[in-house]
Tab-separated table of C-alpha atoms in Angstrom:
chain	number	residue	atom	x	y	z
M	153	MET	CA	-86.242	-70.833	27.041
M	154	LYS	CA	-85.025	-69.427	30.263
M	155	GLN	CA	-81.654	-68.117	28.570
M	156	LEU	CA	-84.250	-66.240	25.854
M	157	LEU	CA	-85.755	-64.987	29.172
M	158	TYR	CA	-82.555	-63.362	31.190
M	159	CYS	CA	-82.116	-62.152	27.278
M	160	LEU	CA	-85.373	-60.556	27.708
M	161	LEU	CA	-84.527	-59.237	30.941
M	162	VAL	CA	-81.240	-57.728	30.061
M	163	VAL	CA	-82.693	-55.903	26.835
M	164	LEU	CA	-85.764	-54.436	29.048
M	165	PHE	CA	-82.927	-53.112	31.897
M	166	ALA	CA	-79.862	-52.944	30.781
M	167	PRO	CA	-80.887	-49.188	29.492
M	168	PRO	CA	-82.701	-47.650	32.589
M	169	LEU	CA	-79.423	-48.916	34.658
M	170	ALA	CA	-77.133	-47.658	32.615
M	171	ALA	CA	-79.424	-43.997	32.107
M	172	ALA	CA	-78.380	-42.711	35.187
M	173	ASP	CA	-74.684	-41.977	33.629
M	174	THR	CA	-75.812	-40.806	30.299
M	175	ARG	CA	-75.955	-36.912	28.849
M	176	LEU	CA	-79.123	-37.876	27.446
M	177	ASN	CA	-80.585	-38.370	30.970
M	178	MET	CA	-82.286	-35.784	33.627
M	179	THR	CA	-79.656	-34.979	36.323
M	180	PRO	CA	-79.531	-35.140	39.934
M	181	GLY	CA	-78.920	-31.264	39.717
M	182	VAL	CA	-77.407	-29.493	42.623
M	183	THR	CA	-80.799	-29.213	45.451
M	184	GLU	CA	-82.643	-30.684	46.869
M	185	ILE	CA	-85.897	-30.396	45.368
M	186	SER	CA	-83.735	-31.273	42.141
M	187	GLY	CA	-82.486	-34.645	43.661
M	188	LYS	CA	-86.173	-35.242	44.633
M	189	VAL	CA	-87.734	-34.567	41.110
M	190	TYR	CA	-84.116	-36.882	39.351
M	191	HIS	CA	-85.060	-40.000	41.318
M	192	LEU	CA	-88.802	-39.718	40.982
M	193	HIS	CA	-87.780	-40.120	37.641
M	194	MET	CA	-85.816	-42.733	38.023
M	195	THR	CA	-88.972	-44.000	40.021
M	196	ILE	CA	-91.260	-44.041	37.552
M	197	LEU	CA	-88.730	-45.567	34.838
M	198	TYR	CA	-88.118	-48.201	36.474
M	199	ILE	CA	-91.936	-49.039	37.128
M	200	CYS	CA	-92.388	-48.761	33.196
M	201	CYS	CA	-89.688	-51.039	32.487
M	202	ALA	CA	-91.419	-53.546	34.740
M	203	ILE	CA	-94.761	-52.839	33.481
M	204	GLY	CA	-93.388	-53.426	30.045
M	205	LEU	CA	-91.355	-56.191	31.173
M	206	VAL	CA	-94.626	-57.854	32.210
M	207	VAL	CA	-96.766	-57.139	29.317
M	208	PHE	CA	-94.680	-57.774	26.604
M	209	GLY	CA	-92.972	-61.118	28.681
M	210	ALA	CA	-95.852	-62.626	28.400
M	211	MET	CA	-96.730	-62.006	25.128
M	212	VAL	CA	-93.541	-63.620	23.854
M	213	TYR	CA	-94.240	-66.649	26.178
M	214	ALA	CA	-97.652	-66.971	24.524
M	215	MET	CA	-95.931	-66.479	21.019
M	216	ILE	CA	-93.625	-69.081	21.627
M	217	ASN	CA	-95.375	-71.442	23.295
M	218	HIS	CA	-99.009	-71.265	22.041
M	219	ARG	CA	-97.520	-71.236	18.750
M	220	LYS	CA	-99.621	-72.728	16.143
M	221	SER	CA	-96.731	-75.172	14.600
M	222	LYS	CA	-96.688	-77.003	18.244
M	223	GLY	CA	-100.269	-77.691	17.403
M	224	ALA	CA	-102.363	-75.556	19.734
M	225	VAL	CA	-105.693	-74.133	19.500
M	226	ALA	CA	-106.591	-71.216	20.505
M	227	SER	CA	-109.186	-71.537	23.127
M	228	HIS	CA	-112.844	-69.194	22.990
M	229	PHE	CA	-113.869	-68.023	25.595
M	230	HIS	CA	-115.882	-64.436	26.644
M	231	GLU	CA	-116.099	-61.511	29.520
M	232	SER	CA	-113.898	-62.996	32.008
M	233	THR	CA	-114.825	-61.243	35.076
M	234	LYS	CA	-111.593	-61.762	37.424
M	235	VAL	CA	-109.628	-60.752	33.935
M	236	GLU	CA	-111.700	-57.746	33.604
M	237	ILE	CA	-111.167	-57.172	37.597
M	238	ALA	CA	-107.273	-57.740	37.242
M	239	TRP	CA	-106.716	-55.200	34.649
M	240	THR	CA	-108.535	-52.478	36.084
M	241	VAL	CA	-107.364	-52.682	40.001
M	242	LEU	CA	-104.245	-53.590	39.143
M	243	PRO	CA	-103.456	-50.500	37.115
M	244	PHE	CA	-105.188	-48.401	39.662
M	245	ILE	CA	-102.807	-49.274	42.709
M	246	ILE	CA	-100.061	-48.894	40.536
M	247	LEU	CA	-101.141	-45.528	39.701
M	248	ILE	CA	-101.775	-44.535	43.518
M	249	LEU	CA	-98.155	-46.315	44.352
M	250	MET	CA	-96.836	-43.517	41.508
M	251	ALA	CA	-98.555	-40.476	42.685
M	252	ILE	CA	-97.882	-40.668	46.887
M	253	PRO	CA	-94.083	-39.532	45.849
M	254	ALA	CA	-95.060	-37.183	42.864
M	255	THR	CA	-97.564	-35.580	44.762
M	256	LYS	CA	-94.849	-34.729	47.823
M	257	THR	CA	-92.567	-33.978	44.781
M	258	LEU	CA	-94.719	-31.403	43.328
M	259	ILE	CA	-95.921	-29.569	47.081
M	260	ALA	CA	-92.099	-29.383	48.072
M	261	MET	CA	-91.774	-27.629	44.688
M	262	GLU	CA	-94.744	-25.090	45.060
M	263	ASP	CA	-93.669	-23.982	48.788
M	264	PRO	CA	-91.655	-20.670	48.002
M	265	SER	CA	-93.026	-19.505	51.430
M	266	ASN	CA	-89.868	-18.060	54.532
M	267	ALA	CA	-87.331	-17.226	51.943
M	268	ASP	CA	-84.395	-15.947	52.805
M	269	LEU	CA	-83.286	-13.652	49.442
M	270	THR	CA	-86.220	-12.839	46.880
M	271	VAL	CA	-85.425	-11.967	43.575
M	272	LYS	CA	-87.670	-10.488	40.314
M	273	VAL	CA	-87.108	-12.215	37.223
M	274	THR	CA	-88.346	-9.980	34.324
M	275	GLY	CA	-88.484	-11.375	30.904
M	276	SER	CA	-87.373	-8.578	28.004
M	277	GLN	CA	-87.278	-9.673	24.725
M	278	TRP	CA	-83.915	-10.571	24.082
M	279	LYS	CA	-82.740	-10.444	28.173
M	280	TRP	CA	-83.096	-11.391	32.074
M	281	HIS	CA	-83.668	-8.380	34.056
M	282	TYR	CA	-82.734	-8.953	37.715
M	283	SER	CA	-84.134	-7.568	40.926
M	284	TYR	CA	-82.731	-8.370	43.893
M	285	PHE	CA	-85.493	-7.295	46.573
M	286	ASP	CA	-84.487	-5.838	50.240
M	287	GLN	CA	-81.065	-5.226	48.072
M	288	ASP	CA	-81.526	-2.237	46.170
M	289	ILE	CA	-79.371	-4.222	43.056
M	290	ASP	CA	-80.681	-4.874	39.657
M	291	PHE	CA	-79.345	-4.971	35.979
M	292	TYR	CA	-80.014	-6.861	32.313
M	293	SER	CA	-78.147	-9.590	31.832
M	294	ILE	CA	-77.350	-10.328	28.065
M	295	LEU	CA	-75.940	-12.486	25.464
M	296	ALA	CA	-72.060	-12.120	25.383
M	297	THR	CA	-71.375	-14.982	23.209
M	298	PRO	CA	-69.463	-12.573	20.473
M	299	ARG	CA	-71.597	-12.259	17.027
M	300	ALA	CA	-68.388	-13.548	15.279
M	301	GLN	CA	-69.415	-16.980	16.487
M	302	ILE	CA	-72.547	-16.398	15.463
M	303	GLU	CA	-71.768	-15.314	12.048
M	304	GLY	CA	-70.084	-18.208	11.881
M	305	THR	CA	-66.984	-16.354	11.086
M	306	GLU	CA	-65.219	-17.227	14.325
M	307	THR	CA	-64.848	-21.077	16.136
M	308	LYS	CA	-67.092	-21.389	18.480
M	309	GLY	CA	-65.922	-21.257	22.161
M	310	GLU	CA	-66.852	-24.172	24.977
M	311	ASN	CA	-70.504	-22.171	26.226
M	312	TYR	CA	-71.363	-20.936	22.606
M	313	LEU	CA	-74.715	-19.405	23.017
M	314	LEU	CA	-74.746	-19.849	26.959
M	315	GLU	CA	-72.660	-17.004	28.225
M	316	VAL	CA	-73.771	-13.552	29.514
M	317	ASP	CA	-72.671	-10.063	30.349
M	318	LYS	CA	-73.560	-10.216	33.691
M	319	SER	CA	-74.477	-13.248	35.987
M	320	LEU	CA	-77.046	-13.818	38.005
M	321	VAL	CA	-74.909	-14.366	41.389
M	322	LEU	CA	-77.085	-16.140	44.358
M	323	PRO	CA	-76.342	-17.657	47.731
M	324	ILE	CA	-75.822	-21.612	48.418
M	325	ASN	CA	-78.228	-22.632	51.459
M	326	ARG	CA	-80.225	-20.240	51.767
M	327	LYS	CA	-83.964	-20.567	50.746
M	328	ILE	CA	-84.244	-17.563	47.415
M	329	ARG	CA	-87.938	-16.820	46.048
M	330	PHE	CA	-88.238	-16.085	42.221
M	331	LEU	CA	-90.624	-13.641	40.487
M	332	MET	CA	-91.029	-14.576	37.055
M	333	THR	CA	-93.386	-11.790	34.954
M	334	SER	CA	-92.352	-10.650	31.686
M	335	GLU	CA	-92.366	-7.346	29.786
M	336	ASP	CA	-93.714	-8.706	26.204
M	337	VAL	CA	-94.098	-11.820	25.766
M	338	ILE	CA	-94.072	-15.127	27.096
M	339	HIS	CA	-90.721	-16.361	28.472
M	340	SER	CA	-89.604	-19.695	30.890
M	341	TRP	CA	-86.581	-18.837	33.262
M	342	TRP	CA	-85.270	-22.988	33.138
M	343	VAL	CA	-81.983	-23.520	34.859
M	344	PRO	CA	-81.517	-27.566	34.601
M	345	ALA	CA	-79.432	-28.255	37.932
M	346	PHE	CA	-82.096	-26.458	39.874
M	347	ALA	CA	-85.640	-28.144	38.785
M	348	VAL	CA	-87.040	-24.965	37.903
M	349	LYS	CA	-88.727	-24.051	34.847
M	350	LYS	CA	-91.427	-21.538	35.158
M	351	ASP	CA	-93.128	-19.285	32.785
M	352	ALA	CA	-92.901	-15.350	32.889
M	353	ASN	CA	-95.714	-14.334	31.414
M	354	PRO	CA	-96.751	-10.392	30.339
M	355	GLY	CA	-98.819	-8.762	33.201
M	356	PHE	CA	-99.059	-11.898	35.943
M	357	ILE	CA	-96.545	-12.833	38.414
M	358	ASN	CA	-95.260	-16.422	39.190
M	359	GLU	CA	-93.162	-17.754	41.743
M	360	ALA	CA	-91.085	-20.355	42.093
M	361	TRP	CA	-88.043	-21.338	44.561
M	362	THR	CA	-84.841	-22.933	44.901
M	363	ARG	CA	-81.908	-23.381	47.532
M	364	ILE	CA	-78.502	-24.510	46.102
M	365	ASP	CA	-76.276	-27.117	47.760
M	366	LYS	CA	-73.169	-26.728	46.124
M	367	PRO	CA	-70.782	-23.482	44.367
M	368	GLY	CA	-70.262	-23.186	40.788
M	369	ILE	CA	-71.965	-21.697	37.405
M	370	TYR	CA	-75.404	-22.595	36.026
M	371	ARG	CA	-76.224	-22.512	32.884
M	372	GLY	CA	-80.191	-22.724	31.712
M	373	GLN	CA	-82.055	-20.695	28.999
M	374	CYS	CA	-85.233	-19.748	27.973
M	375	ALA	CA	-87.415	-22.621	27.485
M	376	GLU	CA	-90.795	-20.883	25.577
M	377	LEU	CA	-91.093	-20.071	21.518
M	378	CYS	CA	-90.734	-16.266	22.390
M	379	GLY	CA	-89.522	-14.613	19.337
M	380	LYS	CA	-86.818	-14.094	16.725
M	381	ASP	CA	-83.825	-14.689	19.000
M	382	HIS	CA	-85.357	-17.137	21.926
M	383	GLY	CA	-82.329	-19.332	20.870
M	384	PHE	CA	-79.647	-16.163	22.154
M	385	MET	CA	-81.517	-15.857	26.214
M	386	PRO	CA	-79.397	-17.943	28.307
M	387	ILE	CA	-79.619	-18.001	31.539
M	388	VAL	CA	-76.050	-17.810	33.782
M	389	VAL	CA	-75.981	-18.551	37.738
M	390	GLN	CA	-72.996	-18.203	39.721
M	391	ALA	CA	-73.795	-19.742	43.462
M	392	LEU	CA	-71.122	-18.455	46.070
M	393	PRO	CA	-70.741	-19.322	49.553
M	394	GLU	CA	-72.821	-16.855	51.620
M	395	ALA	CA	-69.833	-14.774	52.969
M	396	GLU	CA	-68.436	-14.509	49.029
M	397	PHE	CA	-72.084	-13.426	48.702
M	398	ASP	CA	-72.678	-11.041	50.920
M	399	ALA	CA	-69.647	-9.080	50.432
M	400	TRP	CA	-70.556	-9.437	46.337
M	401	VAL	CA	-73.547	-7.384	47.719
M	402	ALA	CA	-71.362	-4.935	49.657
M	403	GLU	CA	-69.093	-4.593	46.078
M	404	GLN	CA	-72.832	-3.820	43.867
M	405	LYS	CA	-73.872	-1.614	46.542
M	406	GLN	CA	-69.801	0.792	46.052
M	407	ALA	CA	-69.723	-0.310	41.750
M	408	ALA	CA	-73.806	1.168	42.074
M	409	GLY	CA	-72.325	4.829	44.111
M	410	ALA	CA	-69.138	4.550	41.741
M	411	ALA	CA	-71.235	4.261	38.001
M	412	ALA	CA	-73.987	7.146	40.201
M	413	GLU	CA	-70.931	9.543	40.503
M	414	ALA	CA	-69.119	8.470	36.829
M	415	ALA	CA	-72.842	9.015	34.774
M	416	GLN	CA	-73.034	12.180	36.738
M	417	ALA	CA	-69.300	13.217	35.318
M	418	ALA	CA	-70.256	12.146	32.211
M	419	LEU	CA	-72.517	15.130	31.843
M	420	SER	CA	-69.921	17.821	31.692
M	421	GLN	CA	-68.034	16.386	28.998
M	422	THR	CA	-67.609	16.350	25.695
M	423	LEU	CA	-66.830	13.180	23.826
M	424	SER	CA	-65.475	13.207	20.032
M	425	LYS	CA	-67.510	11.960	17.534
M	426	GLU	CA	-64.886	8.864	17.321
M	427	GLU	CA	-65.609	7.968	20.840
M	428	LEU	CA	-68.521	8.173	20.285
M	429	MET	CA	-68.929	6.115	17.249
M	430	THR	CA	-66.678	3.497	18.958
M	431	GLN	CA	-68.922	3.014	22.142
M	432	GLY	CA	-71.821	3.541	20.525
M	433	GLU	CA	-70.977	0.632	18.309
M	434	GLN	CA	-70.510	-1.615	21.025
M	435	VAL	CA	-73.496	-0.384	22.548
M	436	TYR	CA	-75.649	-0.795	18.879
M	437	LEU	CA	-74.074	-4.906	18.643
M	438	GLY	CA	-75.416	-5.698	22.835
M	439	HIS	CA	-78.838	-3.962	22.616
M	440	CYS	CA	-79.498	-3.134	19.408
M	441	ALA	CA	-78.991	-5.500	16.620
M	442	ALA	CA	-80.842	-8.234	17.280
M	443	CYS	CA	-84.192	-5.962	16.241
M	444	HIS	CA	-82.729	-3.926	13.379
M	445	GLN	CA	-79.460	-6.305	12.508
M	446	PRO	CA	-75.850	-5.314	12.198
M	447	ASN	CA	-76.211	-3.633	9.165
M	448	GLY	CA	-79.252	-1.598	9.778
M	449	GLU	CA	-81.580	-2.520	7.251
M	450	GLY	CA	-84.078	-4.354	10.267
M	451	LEU	CA	-86.208	-7.164	8.841
M	452	LYS	CA	-88.591	-5.905	6.041
M	453	GLY	CA	-92.381	-6.062	7.961
M	454	VAL	CA	-90.776	-6.460	11.532
M	455	PHE	CA	-88.337	-4.623	12.657
M	456	PRO	CA	-87.807	-1.353	11.114
M	457	HIS	CA	-84.703	-0.162	9.274
M	458	LEU	CA	-82.264	2.206	10.486
M	459	LYS	CA	-79.989	3.032	7.280
M	460	GLY	CA	-81.390	5.790	5.829
M	461	SER	CA	-84.894	5.691	8.471
M	462	PRO	CA	-86.672	9.159	9.364
M	463	ILE	CA	-85.689	7.604	12.570
M	464	ALA	CA	-82.309	8.112	11.985
M	465	THR	CA	-81.742	11.328	9.950
M	466	GLY	CA	-84.675	13.327	11.053
M	467	SER	CA	-84.941	15.012	13.969
M	468	LEU	CA	-82.953	14.486	16.948
M	469	SER	CA	-85.708	14.805	19.798
M	470	GLY	CA	-87.718	12.847	18.211
M	471	HIS	CA	-84.601	10.383	18.155
M	472	LEU	CA	-83.839	10.576	21.480
M	473	GLU	CA	-87.619	9.914	22.766
M	474	ILE	CA	-87.776	6.466	21.119
M	475	VAL	CA	-84.293	5.217	22.363
M	476	ILE	CA	-85.338	6.824	25.544
M	477	ASN	CA	-88.872	6.314	25.996
M	478	GLY	CA	-89.640	3.281	23.447
M	479	LYS	CA	-93.141	3.286	21.454
M	480	ALA	CA	-95.569	2.493	22.350
M	481	GLY	CA	-97.638	-0.566	20.741
M	482	THR	CA	-94.229	-1.995	19.407
M	483	ALA	CA	-91.653	-4.104	19.688
M	484	MET	CA	-89.146	-0.605	20.549
M	485	GLN	CA	-87.918	-0.633	24.045
M	486	ALA	CA	-87.523	1.930	26.501
M	487	PHE	CA	-84.024	2.402	27.247
M	488	GLY	CA	-83.673	5.217	29.482
M	489	LYS	CA	-83.468	2.426	32.473
M	490	GLN	CA	-81.908	0.244	30.390
M	491	LEU	CA	-78.460	2.065	29.102
M	492	THR	CA	-76.946	5.500	30.834
M	493	ALA	CA	-77.096	8.406	29.465
M	494	GLN	CA	-73.351	8.312	27.756
M	495	GLU	CA	-74.741	4.883	26.819
M	496	MET	CA	-77.575	6.570	24.777
M	497	ALA	CA	-76.024	9.136	23.866
M	498	ALA	CA	-73.163	7.365	21.917
M	499	VAL	CA	-75.528	4.395	20.270
M	500	ILE	CA	-77.631	7.501	18.768
M	501	THR	CA	-74.259	8.964	17.542
M	502	TYR	CA	-74.252	5.684	16.189
M	503	GLU	CA	-76.836	5.099	14.501
M	504	ARG	CA	-76.932	8.451	12.740
M	505	ASN	CA	-73.798	7.932	11.173
M	506	ALA	CA	-73.630	4.807	10.508
M	507	TRP	CA	-74.261	2.724	7.278
M	508	GLY	CA	-74.311	6.014	5.092
M	509	ASN	CA	-76.678	7.907	7.090
M	510	ASN	CA	-73.963	10.395	7.600
M	511	THR	CA	-75.719	13.447	9.647
M	512	GLY	CA	-72.564	14.089	11.311
M	513	ASP	CA	-74.840	14.958	14.805
M	514	ALA	CA	-72.436	13.737	17.555
M	515	VAL	CA	-74.867	14.041	20.893
M	516	GLN	CA	-73.622	14.020	24.510
M	517	ALA	CA	-74.488	12.582	27.786
M	518	LYS	CA	-75.462	15.798	28.026
M	519	ASP	CA	-78.156	16.273	26.011
M	520	VAL	CA	-79.722	13.054	27.040
M	521	ASN	CA	-79.743	14.047	30.299
M	522	GLU	CA	-81.735	17.234	29.044
M	523	HIS	CA	-84.308	15.183	27.390
M	524	MET	CA	-85.144	13.010	30.129
M	525	ASN	CA	-85.606	16.210	32.289
M	526	GLY	CA	-87.578	18.444	29.663
M	527	SER	CA	-85.422	20.965	29.047
M	528	ALA	CA	-83.964	19.257	25.120
M	529	GLY	CA	-81.024	20.862	23.886
M	530	THR	CA	-78.811	20.518	20.470
M	531	PRO	CA	-76.234	18.030	20.008
M	532	ALA	CA	-72.930	19.014	19.701
M	533	SER	CA	-70.956	19.345	16.013
M	534	THR	CA	-68.058	17.629	15.752
M	535	ALA	CA	-66.746	20.764	14.883
M	536	ALA	CA	-68.043	22.784	17.160
M	537	PRO	CA	-65.451	23.747	20.019
M	538	ALA	CA	-65.669	21.835	23.400
M	539	ASN	CA	-67.421	24.705	25.091
M	540	THR	CA	-69.853	25.811	23.133
M	541	THR	CA	-73.520	26.233	25.101
M	542	PRO	CA	-76.375	24.359	23.578
M	543	THR	CA	-78.693	26.141	22.178
M	544	PRO	CA	-82.235	25.152	23.077
M	545	ALA	CA	-84.143	23.467	20.547
M	546	PRO	CA	-86.810	25.768	18.381
M	547	GLU	CA	-90.632	24.800	19.396
M	548	PRO	CA	-92.167	22.395	16.965
M	549	GLU	CA	-94.309	24.631	14.470
M	550	PRO	CA	-97.643	23.700	14.177
M	551	VAL	CA	-98.751	21.108	11.331
M	552	ALA	CA	-99.399	23.402	8.207
M	553	VAL	CA	-102.605	22.797	6.469
M	554	VAL	CA	-102.841	21.534	3.252
M	555	ASP	CA	-104.507	22.665	0.223
M	556	PRO	CA	-106.273	19.852	-1.253
M	557	ALA	CA	-106.493	21.020	-4.468
M	558	SER	CA	-102.237	21.372	-4.509
M	559	LEU	CA	-101.627	17.864	-4.281
M	560	PRO	CA	-101.879	15.294	-6.547
M	561	THR	CA	-103.996	12.899	-8.012
M	562	LEU	CA	-102.384	9.483	-8.948
M	563	SER	CA	-103.679	6.578	-10.570
M	564	HIS	CA	-104.402	3.310	-8.706
M	565	ASP	CA	-101.097	1.638	-9.465
M	566	ALA	CA	-99.390	3.894	-8.061
M	567	LEU	CA	-100.841	4.397	-4.702
M	568	MET	CA	-101.531	0.119	-4.529
M	569	ALA	CA	-97.258	0.361	-5.037
M	570	GLU	CA	-96.803	3.057	-2.466
M	571	GLY	CA	-98.807	2.010	-0.499
M	572	GLU	CA	-97.414	-2.148	-0.116
M	573	ALA	CA	-93.850	-0.090	0.875
M	574	VAL	CA	-96.199	2.434	3.466
M	575	TYR	CA	-97.929	-0.591	4.722
M	576	ALA	CA	-94.804	-2.947	5.248
M	577	THR	CA	-92.427	-0.812	7.074
M	578	THR	CA	-95.601	1.114	9.066
M	579	CYS	CA	-98.017	-1.178	9.355
M	580	ALA	CA	-97.171	-5.188	8.798
M	581	ALA	CA	-95.432	-5.517	12.524
M	582	CYS	CA	-98.776	-5.114	14.200
M	583	HIS	CA	-101.216	-6.536	10.988
M	584	GLN	CA	-98.376	-8.713	9.395
M	585	LEU	CA	-97.568	-8.645	5.861
M	586	THR	CA	-100.615	-10.806	4.732
M	587	GLY	CA	-103.107	-8.419	6.527
M	588	ALA	CA	-103.639	-11.654	8.854
M	589	GLY	CA	-103.295	-9.465	12.546
M	590	ILE	CA	-102.535	-10.860	15.143
M	591	PRO	CA	-105.754	-11.725	17.140
M	592	PRO	CA	-106.562	-10.758	19.522
M	593	ALA	CA	-103.700	-8.154	19.982
M	594	PHE	CA	-103.826	-6.818	16.214
M	595	PRO	CA	-106.914	-7.550	14.172
M	596	SER	CA	-107.162	-8.661	11.074
M	597	LEU	CA	-107.652	-6.394	8.325
M	598	VAL	CA	-108.531	-9.223	5.574
M	599	GLY	CA	-112.319	-8.725	5.232
M	600	SER	CA	-112.378	-6.556	8.389
M	601	ALA	CA	-115.101	-3.826	9.030
M	602	ILE	CA	-112.490	-0.792	8.674
M	603	ALA	CA	-111.088	-2.019	5.295
M	604	THR	CA	-114.121	-3.163	3.364
M	605	GLY	CA	-116.571	-0.657	5.258
M	606	PRO	CA	-116.950	2.898	4.729
M	607	ILE	CA	-114.474	4.963	4.112
M	608	ALA	CA	-114.208	8.149	6.268
M	609	ASN	CA	-114.162	5.511	8.779
M	610	HIS	CA	-111.113	3.653	7.518
M	611	ILE	CA	-109.489	7.621	6.707
M	612	ASP	CA	-110.605	9.216	10.481
M	613	ILE	CA	-108.899	5.461	12.377
M	614	VAL	CA	-105.546	5.805	10.314
M	615	ILE	CA	-105.458	10.134	10.765
M	616	HIS	CA	-106.911	9.611	14.746
M	617	GLY	CA	-105.618	5.991	15.518
M	618	LYS	CA	-108.394	4.562	18.553
M	619	THR	CA	-108.382	5.047	21.937
M	620	GLY	CA	-107.653	2.386	24.055
M	621	THR	CA	-105.923	0.129	21.516
M	622	ALA	CA	-102.472	0.372	20.039
M	623	MET	CA	-103.823	1.179	17.126
M	624	GLN	CA	-101.523	5.005	17.024
M	625	ALA	CA	-102.735	7.694	15.310
M	626	PHE	CA	-100.356	7.920	11.587
M	627	GLY	CA	-101.891	11.720	10.791
M	628	LYS	CA	-99.042	13.671	11.652
M	629	GLN	CA	-96.468	10.391	10.736
M	630	LEU	CA	-97.397	9.909	7.308
M	631	SER	CA	-97.813	13.044	4.847
M	632	PRO	CA	-101.420	12.817	2.664
M	633	GLN	CA	-100.301	10.906	0.004
M	634	GLN	CA	-98.669	8.127	2.341
M	635	LEU	CA	-102.063	8.125	4.569
M	636	ALA	CA	-103.731	7.878	0.923
M	637	ALA	CA	-101.522	4.915	-0.409
M	638	VAL	CA	-102.266	3.002	2.665
M	639	ILE	CA	-105.297	3.175	2.898
M	640	THR	CA	-105.755	2.141	-0.717
M	641	TYR	CA	-103.417	-0.543	-0.087
M	642	GLU	CA	-105.460	-2.085	2.666
M	643	ARG	CA	-108.895	-1.729	0.550
M	644	ASN	CA	-107.396	-3.781	-1.987
M	645	ALA	CA	-105.027	-6.237	-1.581
M	646	TRP	CA	-105.449	-9.800	0.209
M	647	GLY	CA	-108.944	-10.271	-1.730
M	648	ASN	CA	-109.862	-6.517	0.308
M	649	ASN	CA	-110.873	-5.512	-3.302
M	650	THR	CA	-113.111	-2.860	-2.862
M	651	GLY	CA	-112.339	-1.448	-5.966
M	652	ASP	CA	-111.497	1.991	-4.161
M	653	THR	CA	-108.337	4.595	-4.837
M	654	VAL	CA	-108.298	7.320	-1.810
M	655	GLN	CA	-106.286	10.378	-3.229
M	656	PRO	CA	-104.464	12.891	-0.917
M	657	ALA	CA	-107.148	15.360	-1.332
M	658	ASP	CA	-109.213	13.283	0.162
M	659	ILE	CA	-106.778	13.053	3.312
M	660	ALA	CA	-106.470	16.814	3.867
M	661	SER	CA	-110.153	17.467	3.497
M	662	HIS	CA	-111.111	14.535	5.938
M	663	GLY	CA	-113.153	16.444	8.987
M	664	GLN	CA	-113.929	19.727	7.291
């Protein structure tokens, strides 16, 4: 019997005793707080193992020594006051003993006061933006794993999906306060070695802190499911000795001044189309391909295609506008502060000439700068001499009034087919391909008052949008035929089945 109990002790205590040295266990980390969290974790684990030993030991002892084959007879008893008091008081005492160190650790984790350095961490699909308070330093940190490794055409590196183009650099032996927020959806900044894991919520600021004890490189990831490329949002922190960190800050300020001079010099340069295409491809793969895909075909219903799209092959001013300032109500970010004028010129040139778009446009940094300053010019053509002065773009023509009688009358089936295509590229990003939306941000169209109510209301909201919401005005973005088709589709898809057929003439005559 004693041998059996010894074996049981070994089975129960061997895993937790060996856990400290296994890859599957929590690590002590490199901060005082991470050490406290680790020791708290191990203490609770040992307590749980001890409880398990007592409970299961009693069960095994009872089964062996009071089995029927030994002639044991079960006792009959009810409502033992002593037993009830014991199994109420003992767990209460155990929980109190566990709560005391846990509470001390939690209080210490939530005290960011008296920080030596404050860093604002902003999550953005799918990268991190770091801003050092009082240092005038900020930059974006983006996944640096080569696309070939992600696609499986090259052998994966040692730090696959855990490497970035610019690391967050922090000093050791200084208290660092983090302010976490987000530009779009909920992210979570998590570095296990620091025992820091805090959600970054849009519209809110959360706080965390750390004090790193050892120099080195520490890696983490976004720990909140934040969209398609959630797994491609790594965190890399380089911890430096204090003197080296101060030198790094000085270097960054010098580099910022040099970058500003280079950006200013780029405004007077005229690059060839080939040079712009080469640089633009690299910028596109690093900043745009996650949504629009390397082949420019996007993801139907979520991220629009650029191959042959009205943006990439249409008005240059529209293309500049959406890249610089983004598009409200969608996932399209504003890159005006993320990229230099030269980088934006290169990527726009690439998008306008890749995948068979072949517009022939070569956008220069000065074109981007003029658009940002409100004086848009026309891009230099690849055939134009280097000293060609851009001519001002013509004023946009007023929207022409369309005679309803001149518009075609289409069959219901033709409108439904065209409407589905328009919906998938224009509306599904918000309202989803199924029409279910993402309440409360984007309302459902399935059985909705708009899609099944008066046609005039439906036409009005699609043409003019809705103030104070993400619903845009599509009156100038789509033709009367496209508007008629998508409204017809919305009124008859997903079981709405109103039977309505909206014609282009109905759109043109709306409000007259």
